[in-house]
Amino acid sequence: MSIHPSEPFRIKMVEPIQLIDPETREKALQRAGYNIFGLKSDEVYIDLLTDSGTGAMSQEQWSGIMLGDESYAGARSYQRLSDTMADIFGFKHFVPTHQGRAAENILCAVILKEGQYVPSNMHFDTTEGNIRARGGRPTNLICEEAFSDDPNIPFKGNMDLDKLENFIQEVGEENIPLGMITITNNAGGGQPVSLENLRGVSEIYKRHNIPFFIDACRYAENAYFIKTREPGYKDKSTLEIAREIFSLADGATMSAKKDAIVNIGGFLACNDPALFEKIKNELILREGFITYGGLAGRDLDAIAIGLREGLQEDYLAYRLGQTRYLTEELKRVGVPVIEPAGGHAVYINAGALLPHIPQSEFPGQSLTVEMYREGAIRGVELGSVAFAYPDPDTGEMVYPELDLVRLALPRRTYTQSHLDYVVKVLERIVKKADSLRGFRIIKEPPLMRHFSCIFEPL
Ligand SMILES: *Cc1c(COP(=O)(O)O)cnc(C)c1O
């Protein structure tokens, strides 16, 4: 048995959840067209759909909310956030935004022209969408180890530096208005990037005069992985590691719904004053004045406090320990999982658990539905439903390498007994895995079909 870390907090406010009966769950599934995005939250017992904006705020954050200054311009809340930003990230300029994707939208609007390339280890889907929406070409240059099933690789989120150098030579630095990296790599299982790799990436971008932006959503989790896994960082604080990370970059985008542990918010930061002028203009057009950026003053206080709490090492040890606990326990009961455990989520290899269901019949969808049917648990399919697409030349479906189901852990929200419940439900599913059937899609939108398509069981 693996050990669940002790929570470095106790519970002072509770939100009731209930387990509805199996017949009501079956009706809910039918009503939703077997798409778990169509379920009401009251129909779900353990909700592991996402870790975005679903965490629990602390007493300090809630009291910060009461101190929020709602002045339109120059609010005290903005000043407090600004001080925290300077202390942790050290960029010369920043603006708050209402989410991560708003920061991405503004950055792409001011820096990117049609036909240009934006390399990264792996773009998250909103980043990719925002680049494409401006006619740009997002390019993923993740290291080969990312696809290995060796559980002992410490930094599977790293960029392949040779690929990056070759890519820049090939398309020309003049066609790359910015370069990025995502820490931790959300689309690649929440796997971290090492500081050594970040230094290499920074050096290459600098040499080619390409501005380097970090997608910083889970920078604190990444900093703690560096502290515990990278030689030379054991005695450094996560704050010192974060400062070192961002000293290598020219700017950052962030969804504060992740490592700032708030329910809404984000930011866009940079050093270049000319770029910042353009960002300010675009922000005022789209989001709001530069000292609030589409948020209430109180939200800025919650972010300022959350950014510091997100770096606390007892919290991070608990957070990453919880993810590791669920990964190891699932493995113990025979569930194939991606290893090593990442930061924010556990990834089940549904294709390996349900080898009798072909990719065209969506093994990840089958497992997602069964987790809800068996235990009112909501995870999300990240496989052939989310990622298969028809080849533009032949029309033939191109399927992803793996059919995964992600169980994302909201921050400071569920306890060990909740996770043990998840493990028990999956243990029951493993025993009857042979009897699970696939699905057919009977209605789908043209883009991002997994959010709204309708299924029929086979
Ligand atoms: C969540 C996320 C985003 C987008 O942020 P939103 O707040 O959901 O708009 C971008 N990049 C990564 C890595 C993320 O995890």
PDB file of C-alpha atoms and ligand atoms in Angstrom, residues 52 98-102 104 124 126-127 182 184 186 215 217-218 254-258 265, ligand 1:
ATOM      1  CA  SER A  52      -9.042  24.237 -13.293  1.00  0.00           C
ATOM      2  CA  HIS A  98      -9.950  36.793 -16.671  1.00  0.00           C
ATOM      3  CA  GLN A  99      -8.440  33.406 -17.639  1.00  0.00           C
ATOM      4  CA  GLY A 100      -5.348  31.893 -19.195  1.00  0.00           C
ATOM      5  CA  ARG A 101      -6.842  31.851 -22.674  1.00  0.00           C
ATOM      6  CA  ALA A 102      -7.545  35.595 -22.523  1.00  0.00           C
ATOM      7  CA  GLU A 104      -3.061  33.848 -24.898  1.00  0.00           C
ATOM      8  CA  PHE A 124      -2.244  23.197 -24.460  1.00  0.00           C
ATOM      9  CA  THR A 126      -6.488  26.734 -25.793  1.00  0.00           C
ATOM     10  CA  THR A 127      -2.987  27.969 -26.714  1.00  0.00           C
ATOM     11  CA  THR A 182       4.441  24.691 -21.020  1.00  0.00           C
ATOM     12  CA  THR A 184       4.213  21.389 -16.315  1.00  0.00           C
ATOM     13  CA  ASN A 186      -0.570  19.600 -19.220  1.00  0.00           C
ATOM     14  CA  ASP A 215       2.916  28.951 -20.175  1.00  0.00           C
ATOM     15  CA  CYS A 217      -0.152  27.498 -15.267  1.00  0.00           C
ATOM     16  CA  ARG A 218       1.512  24.853 -13.089  1.00  0.00           C
ATOM     17  CA  MET A 254      -0.890  32.011 -16.779  1.00  0.00           C
ATOM     18  CA  SER A 255      -4.279  30.659 -15.803  1.00  0.00           C
ATOM     19  CA  ALA A 256      -4.539  31.486 -12.093  1.00  0.00           C
ATOM     20  CA  LYS A 257      -7.213  28.773 -11.871  1.00  0.00           C
ATOM     21  CA  LYS A 258      -4.342  26.306 -11.552  1.00  0.00           C
ATOM     22  CA  GLY A 265      -8.256  34.722 -13.204  1.00  0.00           C
TER      23      GLY A 265
HETATM   24  C1  LIG B   1      -5.814  25.702 -18.249  1.00  0.00           C
HETATM   25  C2  LIG B   1      -4.666  25.944 -19.123  1.00  0.00           C
HETATM   26  C3  LIG B   1      -4.676  27.000 -20.043  1.00  0.00           C
HETATM   27  C4  LIG B   1      -5.891  27.877 -20.290  1.00  0.00           C
HETATM   28  O1  LIG B   1      -6.334  28.528 -19.154  1.00  0.00           O
HETATM   29  P1  LIG B   1      -7.889  28.886 -18.932  1.00  0.00           P
HETATM   30  O2  LIG B   1      -7.886  29.616 -17.629  1.00  0.00           O
HETATM   31  O3  LIG B   1      -8.647  27.598 -18.887  1.00  0.00           O
HETATM   32  O4  LIG B   1      -8.312  29.744 -20.064  1.00  0.00           O
HETATM   33  C5  LIG B   1      -3.531  27.204 -20.805  1.00  0.00           C
HETATM   34  N1  LIG B   1      -2.451  26.417 -20.666  1.00  0.00           N
HETATM   35  C6  LIG B   1      -2.417  25.387 -19.811  1.00  0.00           C
HETATM   36  C7  LIG B   1      -1.187  24.558 -19.671  1.00  0.00           C
HETATM   37  C8  LIG B   1      -3.524  25.112 -19.008  1.00  0.00           C
HETATM   38  O5  LIG B   1      -3.473  24.078 -18.174  1.00  0.00           O
END
